Coordinates of C-alpha atoms and ligand atoms in Angstrom, one line a residue:
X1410 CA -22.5 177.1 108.4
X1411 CA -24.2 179.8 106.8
X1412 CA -24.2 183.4 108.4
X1413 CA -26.9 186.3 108.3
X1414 CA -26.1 189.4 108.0
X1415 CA -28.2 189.9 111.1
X1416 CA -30.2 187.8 113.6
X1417 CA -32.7 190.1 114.8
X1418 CA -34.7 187.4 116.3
X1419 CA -31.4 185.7 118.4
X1420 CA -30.7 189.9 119.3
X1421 CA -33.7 189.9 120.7
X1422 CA -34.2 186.5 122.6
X1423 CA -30.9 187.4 124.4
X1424 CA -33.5 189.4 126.6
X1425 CA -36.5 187.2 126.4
X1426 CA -37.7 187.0 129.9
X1427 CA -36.8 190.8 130.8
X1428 CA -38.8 192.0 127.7
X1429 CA -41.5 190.0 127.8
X1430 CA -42.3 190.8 131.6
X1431 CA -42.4 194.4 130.4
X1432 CA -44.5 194.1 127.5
X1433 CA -46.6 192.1 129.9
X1434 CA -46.5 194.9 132.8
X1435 CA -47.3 197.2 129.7
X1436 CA -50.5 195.4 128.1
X1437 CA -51.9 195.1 131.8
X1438 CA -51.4 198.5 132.5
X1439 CA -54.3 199.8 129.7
X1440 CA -52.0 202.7 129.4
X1441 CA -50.4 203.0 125.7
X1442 CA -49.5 206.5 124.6
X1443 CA -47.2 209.2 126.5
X1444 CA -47.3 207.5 130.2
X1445 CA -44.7 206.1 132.6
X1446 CA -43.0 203.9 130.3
X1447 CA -42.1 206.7 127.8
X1448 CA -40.9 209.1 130.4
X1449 CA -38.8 206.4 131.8
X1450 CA -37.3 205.5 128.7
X1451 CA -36.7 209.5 128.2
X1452 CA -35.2 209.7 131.6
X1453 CA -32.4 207.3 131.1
X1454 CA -31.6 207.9 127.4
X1455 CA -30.8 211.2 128.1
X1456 CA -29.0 210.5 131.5
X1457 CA -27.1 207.8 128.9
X1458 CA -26.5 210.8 126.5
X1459 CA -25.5 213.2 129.0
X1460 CA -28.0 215.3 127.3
X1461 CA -30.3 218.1 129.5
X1462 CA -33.8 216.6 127.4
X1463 CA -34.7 213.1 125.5
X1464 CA -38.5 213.8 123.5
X1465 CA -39.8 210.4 122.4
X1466 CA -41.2 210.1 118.3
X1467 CA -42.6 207.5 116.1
X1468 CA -39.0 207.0 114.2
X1469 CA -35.6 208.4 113.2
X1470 CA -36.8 210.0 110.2
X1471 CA -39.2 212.2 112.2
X1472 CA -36.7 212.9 114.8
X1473 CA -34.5 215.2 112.3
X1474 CA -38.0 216.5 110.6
X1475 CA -38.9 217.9 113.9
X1476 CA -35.5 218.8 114.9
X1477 CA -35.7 221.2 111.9
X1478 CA -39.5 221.9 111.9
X1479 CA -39.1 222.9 115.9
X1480 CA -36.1 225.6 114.5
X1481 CA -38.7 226.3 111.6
X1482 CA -41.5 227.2 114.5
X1483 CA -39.0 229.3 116.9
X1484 CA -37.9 231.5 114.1
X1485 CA -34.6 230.3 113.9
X1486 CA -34.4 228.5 110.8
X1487 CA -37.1 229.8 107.9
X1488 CA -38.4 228.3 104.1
X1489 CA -35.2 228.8 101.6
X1490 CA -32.5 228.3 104.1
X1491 CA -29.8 225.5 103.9
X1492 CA -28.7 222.6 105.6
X1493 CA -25.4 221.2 104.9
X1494 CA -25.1 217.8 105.0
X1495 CA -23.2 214.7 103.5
X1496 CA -23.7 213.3 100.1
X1497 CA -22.9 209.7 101.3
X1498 CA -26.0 209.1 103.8
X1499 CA -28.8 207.3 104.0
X1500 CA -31.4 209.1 102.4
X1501 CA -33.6 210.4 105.4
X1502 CA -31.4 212.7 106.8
X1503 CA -31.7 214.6 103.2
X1504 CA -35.5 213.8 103.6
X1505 CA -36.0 215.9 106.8
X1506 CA -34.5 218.7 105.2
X1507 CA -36.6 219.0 102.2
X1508 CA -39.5 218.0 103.8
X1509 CA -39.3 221.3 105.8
X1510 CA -38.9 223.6 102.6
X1511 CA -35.3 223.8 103.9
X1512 CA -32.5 223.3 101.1
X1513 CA -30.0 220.5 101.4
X1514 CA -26.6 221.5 100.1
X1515 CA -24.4 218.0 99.7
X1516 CA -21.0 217.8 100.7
X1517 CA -18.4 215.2 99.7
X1518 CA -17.2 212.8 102.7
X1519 CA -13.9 211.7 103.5
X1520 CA -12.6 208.5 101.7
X1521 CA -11.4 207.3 104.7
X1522 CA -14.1 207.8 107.0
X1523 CA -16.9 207.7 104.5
X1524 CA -18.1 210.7 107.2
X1525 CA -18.3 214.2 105.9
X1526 CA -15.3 216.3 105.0
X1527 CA -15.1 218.9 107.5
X1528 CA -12.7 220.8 105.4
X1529 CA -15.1 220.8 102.5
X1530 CA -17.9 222.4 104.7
X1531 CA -16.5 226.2 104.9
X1532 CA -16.9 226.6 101.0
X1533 CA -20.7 225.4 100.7
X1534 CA -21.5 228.2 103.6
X1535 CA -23.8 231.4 102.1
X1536 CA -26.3 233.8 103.9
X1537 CA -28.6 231.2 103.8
X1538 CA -27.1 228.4 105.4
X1539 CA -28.4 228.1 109.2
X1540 CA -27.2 224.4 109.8
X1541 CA -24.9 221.9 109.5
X1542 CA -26.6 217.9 109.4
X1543 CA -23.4 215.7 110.4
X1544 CA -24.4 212.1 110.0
X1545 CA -21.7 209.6 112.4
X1546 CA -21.7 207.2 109.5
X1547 CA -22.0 203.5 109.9
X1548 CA -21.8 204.0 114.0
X1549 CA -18.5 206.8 113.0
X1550 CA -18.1 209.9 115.0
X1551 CA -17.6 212.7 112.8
X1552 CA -16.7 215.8 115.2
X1553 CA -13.8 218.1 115.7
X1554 CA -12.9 221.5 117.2
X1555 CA -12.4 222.7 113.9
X1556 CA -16.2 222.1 113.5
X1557 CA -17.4 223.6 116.3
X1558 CA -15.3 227.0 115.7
X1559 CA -17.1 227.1 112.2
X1560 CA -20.7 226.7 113.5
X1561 CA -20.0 229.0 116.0
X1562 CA -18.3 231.7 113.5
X1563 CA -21.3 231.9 111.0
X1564 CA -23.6 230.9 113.4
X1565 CA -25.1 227.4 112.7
X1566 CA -27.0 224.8 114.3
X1567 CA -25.2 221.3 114.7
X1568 CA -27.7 218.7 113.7
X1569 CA -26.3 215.1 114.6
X1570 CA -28.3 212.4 112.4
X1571 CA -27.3 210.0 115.2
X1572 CA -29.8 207.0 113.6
X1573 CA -26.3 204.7 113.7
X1574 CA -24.0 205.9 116.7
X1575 CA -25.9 205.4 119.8
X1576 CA -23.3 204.7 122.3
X1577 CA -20.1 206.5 120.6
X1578 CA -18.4 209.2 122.0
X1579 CA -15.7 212.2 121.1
X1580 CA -13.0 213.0 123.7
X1581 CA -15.6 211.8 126.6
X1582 CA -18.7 213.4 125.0
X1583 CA -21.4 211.2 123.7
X1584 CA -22.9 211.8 120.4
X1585 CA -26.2 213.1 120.7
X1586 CA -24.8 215.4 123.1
X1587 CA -22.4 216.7 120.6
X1588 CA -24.6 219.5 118.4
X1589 CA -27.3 221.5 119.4
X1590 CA -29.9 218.8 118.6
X1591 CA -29.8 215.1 117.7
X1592 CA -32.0 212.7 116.2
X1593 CA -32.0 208.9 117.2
X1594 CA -33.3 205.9 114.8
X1595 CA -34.5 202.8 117.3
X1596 CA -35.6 200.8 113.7
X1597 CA -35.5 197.2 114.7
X1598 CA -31.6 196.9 112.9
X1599 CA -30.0 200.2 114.8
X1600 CA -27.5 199.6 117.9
X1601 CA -30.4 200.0 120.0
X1602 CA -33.7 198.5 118.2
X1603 CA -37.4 198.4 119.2
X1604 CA -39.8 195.8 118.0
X1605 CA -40.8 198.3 115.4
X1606 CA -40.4 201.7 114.6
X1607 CA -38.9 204.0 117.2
X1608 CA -36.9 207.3 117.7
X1609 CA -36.0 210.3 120.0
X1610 CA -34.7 213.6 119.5
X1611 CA -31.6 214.6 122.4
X1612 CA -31.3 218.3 122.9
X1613 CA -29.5 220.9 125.6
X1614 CA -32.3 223.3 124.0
X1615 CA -35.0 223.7 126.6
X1616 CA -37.2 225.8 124.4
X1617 CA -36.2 223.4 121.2
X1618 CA -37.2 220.3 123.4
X1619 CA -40.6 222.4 124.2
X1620 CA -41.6 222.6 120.9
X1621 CA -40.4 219.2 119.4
X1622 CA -43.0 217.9 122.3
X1623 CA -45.6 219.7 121.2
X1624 CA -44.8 219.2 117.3
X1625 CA -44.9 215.4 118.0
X1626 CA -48.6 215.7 119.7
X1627 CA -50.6 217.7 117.1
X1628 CA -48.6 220.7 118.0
X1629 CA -50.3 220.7 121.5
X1630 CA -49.2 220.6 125.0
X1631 CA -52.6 220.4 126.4
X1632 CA -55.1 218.9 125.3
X1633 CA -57.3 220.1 122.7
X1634 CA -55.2 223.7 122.5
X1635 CA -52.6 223.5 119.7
X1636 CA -50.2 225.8 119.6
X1637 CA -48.8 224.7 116.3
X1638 CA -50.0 222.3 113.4
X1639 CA -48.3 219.8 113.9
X1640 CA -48.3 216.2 113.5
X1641 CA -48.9 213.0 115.3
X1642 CA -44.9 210.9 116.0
X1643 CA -45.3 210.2 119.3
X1644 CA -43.3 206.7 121.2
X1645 CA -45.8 204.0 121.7
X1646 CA -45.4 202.8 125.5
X1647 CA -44.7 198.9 124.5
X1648 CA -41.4 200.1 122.1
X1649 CA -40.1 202.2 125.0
X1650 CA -40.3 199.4 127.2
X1651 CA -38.4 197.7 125.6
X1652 CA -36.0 200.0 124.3
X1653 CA -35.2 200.9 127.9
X1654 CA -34.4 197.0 128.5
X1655 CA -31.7 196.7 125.7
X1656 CA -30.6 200.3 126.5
X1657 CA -28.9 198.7 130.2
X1658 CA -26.7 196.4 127.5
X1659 CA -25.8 198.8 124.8
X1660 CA -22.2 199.3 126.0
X1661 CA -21.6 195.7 126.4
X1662 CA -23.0 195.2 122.9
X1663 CA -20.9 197.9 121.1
X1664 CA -18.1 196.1 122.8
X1665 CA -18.3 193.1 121.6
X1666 CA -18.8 194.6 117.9
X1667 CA -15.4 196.4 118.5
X1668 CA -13.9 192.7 119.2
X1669 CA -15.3 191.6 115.9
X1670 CA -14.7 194.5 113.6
X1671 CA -10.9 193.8 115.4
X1672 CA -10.7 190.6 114.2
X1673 CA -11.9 191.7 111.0
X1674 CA -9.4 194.4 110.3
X1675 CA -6.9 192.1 112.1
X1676 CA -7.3 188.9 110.0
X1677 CA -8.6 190.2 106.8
X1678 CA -6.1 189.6 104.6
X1679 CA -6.7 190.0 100.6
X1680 CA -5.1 193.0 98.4
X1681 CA -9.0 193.1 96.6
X1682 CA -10.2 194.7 99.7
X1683 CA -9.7 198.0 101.3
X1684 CA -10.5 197.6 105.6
X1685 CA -11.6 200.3 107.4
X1686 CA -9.8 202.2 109.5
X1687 CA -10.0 201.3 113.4
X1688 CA -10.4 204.9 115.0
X1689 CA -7.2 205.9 117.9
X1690 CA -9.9 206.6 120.0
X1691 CA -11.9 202.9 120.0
X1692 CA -14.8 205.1 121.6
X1693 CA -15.5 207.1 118.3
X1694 CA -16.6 203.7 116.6
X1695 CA -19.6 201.3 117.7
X1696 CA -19.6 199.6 114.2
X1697 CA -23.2 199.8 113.1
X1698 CA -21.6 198.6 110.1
X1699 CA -18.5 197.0 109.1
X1700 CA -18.5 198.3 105.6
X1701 CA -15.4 197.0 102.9
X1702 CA -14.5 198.5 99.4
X1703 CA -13.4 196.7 96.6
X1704 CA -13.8 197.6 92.4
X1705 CA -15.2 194.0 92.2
X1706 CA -17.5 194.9 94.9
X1707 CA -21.0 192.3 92.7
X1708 CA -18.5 189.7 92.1
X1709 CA -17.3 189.8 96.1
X1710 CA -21.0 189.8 97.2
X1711 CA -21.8 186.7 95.1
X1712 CA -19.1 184.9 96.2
X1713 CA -20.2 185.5 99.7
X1714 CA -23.1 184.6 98.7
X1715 CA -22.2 181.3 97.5
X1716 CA -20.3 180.4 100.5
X1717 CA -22.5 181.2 103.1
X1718 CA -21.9 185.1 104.0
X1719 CA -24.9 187.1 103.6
X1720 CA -23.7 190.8 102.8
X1721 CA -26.2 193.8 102.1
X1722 CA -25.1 197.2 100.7
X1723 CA -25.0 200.8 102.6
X1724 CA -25.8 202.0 99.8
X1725 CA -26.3 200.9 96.4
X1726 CA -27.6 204.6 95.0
X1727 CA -26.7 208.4 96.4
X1728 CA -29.3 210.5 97.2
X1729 CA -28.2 212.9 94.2
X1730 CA -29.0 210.1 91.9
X1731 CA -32.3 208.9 92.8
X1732 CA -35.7 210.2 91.5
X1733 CA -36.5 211.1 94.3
X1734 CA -34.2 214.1 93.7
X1735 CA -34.5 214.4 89.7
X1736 CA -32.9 217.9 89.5
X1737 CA -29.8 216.7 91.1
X1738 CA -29.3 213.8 88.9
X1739 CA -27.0 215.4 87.3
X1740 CA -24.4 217.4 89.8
X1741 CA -21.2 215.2 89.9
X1742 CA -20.0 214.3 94.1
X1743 CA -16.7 211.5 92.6
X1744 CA -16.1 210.3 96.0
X1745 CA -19.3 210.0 97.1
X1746 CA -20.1 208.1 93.9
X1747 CA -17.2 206.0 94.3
X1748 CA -18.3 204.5 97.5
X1749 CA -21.8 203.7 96.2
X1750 CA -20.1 201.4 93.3
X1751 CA -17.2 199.6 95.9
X1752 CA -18.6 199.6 99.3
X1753 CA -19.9 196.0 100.8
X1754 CA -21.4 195.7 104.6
X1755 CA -20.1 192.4 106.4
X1756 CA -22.2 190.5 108.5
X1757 CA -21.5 192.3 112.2
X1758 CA -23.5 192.1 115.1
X1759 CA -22.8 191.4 119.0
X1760 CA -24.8 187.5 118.9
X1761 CA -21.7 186.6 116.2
X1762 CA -20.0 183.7 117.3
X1763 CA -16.0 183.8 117.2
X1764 CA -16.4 180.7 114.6
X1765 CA -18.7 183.2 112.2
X1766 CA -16.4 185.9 112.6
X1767 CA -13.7 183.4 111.5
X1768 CA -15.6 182.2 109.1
X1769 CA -16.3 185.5 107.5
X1770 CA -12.7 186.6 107.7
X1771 CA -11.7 183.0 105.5
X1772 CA -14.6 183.4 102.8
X1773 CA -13.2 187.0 102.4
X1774 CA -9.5 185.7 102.4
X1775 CA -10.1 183.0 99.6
X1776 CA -11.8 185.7 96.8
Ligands
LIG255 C1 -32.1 204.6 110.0 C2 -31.6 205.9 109.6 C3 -32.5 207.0 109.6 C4 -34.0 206.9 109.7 O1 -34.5 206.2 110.8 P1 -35.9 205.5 110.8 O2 -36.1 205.2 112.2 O3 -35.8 204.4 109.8 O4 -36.9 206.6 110.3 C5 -31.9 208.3 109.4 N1 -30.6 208.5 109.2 C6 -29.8 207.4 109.1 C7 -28.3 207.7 108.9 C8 -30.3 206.1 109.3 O5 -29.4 205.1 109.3

């Protein structure tokens, strides 16, 4: 038996008939760009958030560049200010700063969460800063009271880079609905994946979700009068049709990666490996990614390999030390650099049979 990391094409024929019948209905319709389909989609996401406004876009990435190019156009945010955000993400969320002229200021996570230290935030704050980017790592909720109070008291925009959390929630809140603005990745391997690349932004903002509309359609409302130069991210009609299929089983699909990732951290059993923690709350956690640490991390990854486990990396570089941001090659985040060397993703995803899972849990047993 040999396990993928992930099946996208057995995720997706769970809803074979029910997606194909609306790609059909969609093709027929000779209707591809913002119609019915979209707004549907927009409807229930954000009646599934519990947020007041859902703005379809081409991807995640674009969902936080608008986010912070929509604060950019209402004079909230301007070129030179900063964004706090974690220095263990995946690198878009720092992209969508930078690519606004905004400054990213890193902050260290929390070794136990791999989520941002919200005790670490307070010291990175100046004159400058106008928002905080939390990131709900690996399908993680990172939230708290304590947050809140300190956007509030040096007034700062909560940005939720929500690309792997669809579907978690913080003391009955969902995220997405947790900041002042979120943006949602629907890339084929999220939670909730489209045939391609997707994403929304969710936001309580009326005049934010205004301007994110218009910022995603040439900076125009109406046709042919554009209010700002803006760029072209708009949902295609087929993705949200069939993103608002597999949105009706998101919830029964977190679930059943909450049984596995249960299993996992029940049954693993090897003093190599360090688990992750199972949240109190089980809501906080939709397991995007099982993700285990371990100094031998190559050596654990080929013997997976070996045995049939196919295991990928999230991620193998921090942002800091990529080219893509030379001048920060050399600022030193430990912890963050420390789970870049150690961490290893486990194959997790809701078509896993109970024998993978058991499978998976042996392979890792023997090392
Ligand atoms: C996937 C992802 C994104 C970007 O989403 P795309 O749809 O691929 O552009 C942003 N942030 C995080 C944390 C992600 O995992």
């Amino acid at each position: 038996m040999s396990i993928k990391f992930l099946d996208l094409q057995q995720i997706n024929l769970a809803y074979q008939q029910e997606i194909e019948e609306r790609i059909l209905q969609t093709f027929r319709s000779g209707w591809y760009l913002l119609g019915n389909e979209v707004k549907n989609f927009e409807t229930n996401l954000a009646q599934y958030i519990g947020a007041k406004h859902a703005i379809g876009v081409a991807n995640g990435l674009d969902a936080l560049r608008l986010i912070l190019r929509g604060y950019i156009e209402l004079g909230i945010m301007q070129k030179g200010d900063e964004i706090i955000v974690p220095a263990n993400t995946y690198i878009a969320s720092i992209l969508a700063i930078s690519d606004n002229g905004l400054i990213p200021v890193l902050a260290e996570p929390d070794l136990d969460t791999y989520n941002i230290d919200i005790h670490k935030i307070e010291d990175k704050i100046t004159d400058k800063t106008k928002g905080i980017m939390i990131v709900h790592l690996y399908g993680q909720v990172v939230f708290s009271d304590a947050l809140k109070s300190l956007a509030q008291k040096y007034n700062l925009k909560i940005i939720e880079d929500n690309a792997q959390a669809i579907g978690a929630e913080w003391n009955g809140i969902k995220t997405g609905n947790l900041g002042d603005a979120a943006g949602f990745s629907f890339y084929p391997g999220k939670n909730l994946g489209a045939l391609g690349d997707a994403g929304a932004v969710t936001t309580h903002d009326a005049e934010l979700a205004n301007a994110i509309r218009a910022l995603a359609n040439y900076g125009s409302h109406k046709k042919y009068v554009n209010i700002y130069q803006g760029l072209n991210s708009r949902l295609d009609e087929i993705q949200a049709a069939v993103l608002d299929v597999k949105l009706q089983y998101i919830d029964k699909e977190n679930q059943r990666r909450r049984e596995i990732a249960e299993q996992y951290v029940k049954n693993i059993k090897n003093d190599a490996v360090t688990l992750p923690n199972l949240p109190q709350n089980k809501k906080e956690h939709v397991w995007h990614l099982f993700v285990i640490r371990t100094e031998n991390r190559d050596k654990l990854q080929q013997y997976l390999t070996e045995n049939g486990v196919q295991t990928l990396i999230h991620y193998p570089i921090p942002p800091h030390k990529q080219e893509a941001y030379k001048d920060w090659n050399d600022l030193s985040f430990p912890i963050t650099e420390k789970i870049h060397k150690e961490v290893l993703s486990l194959p997790i995803s809701p078509i896993m049979s109970d024998e993978e899972v058991k499978k998976v849990i042996e392979v890792v047993n023997q090392f």
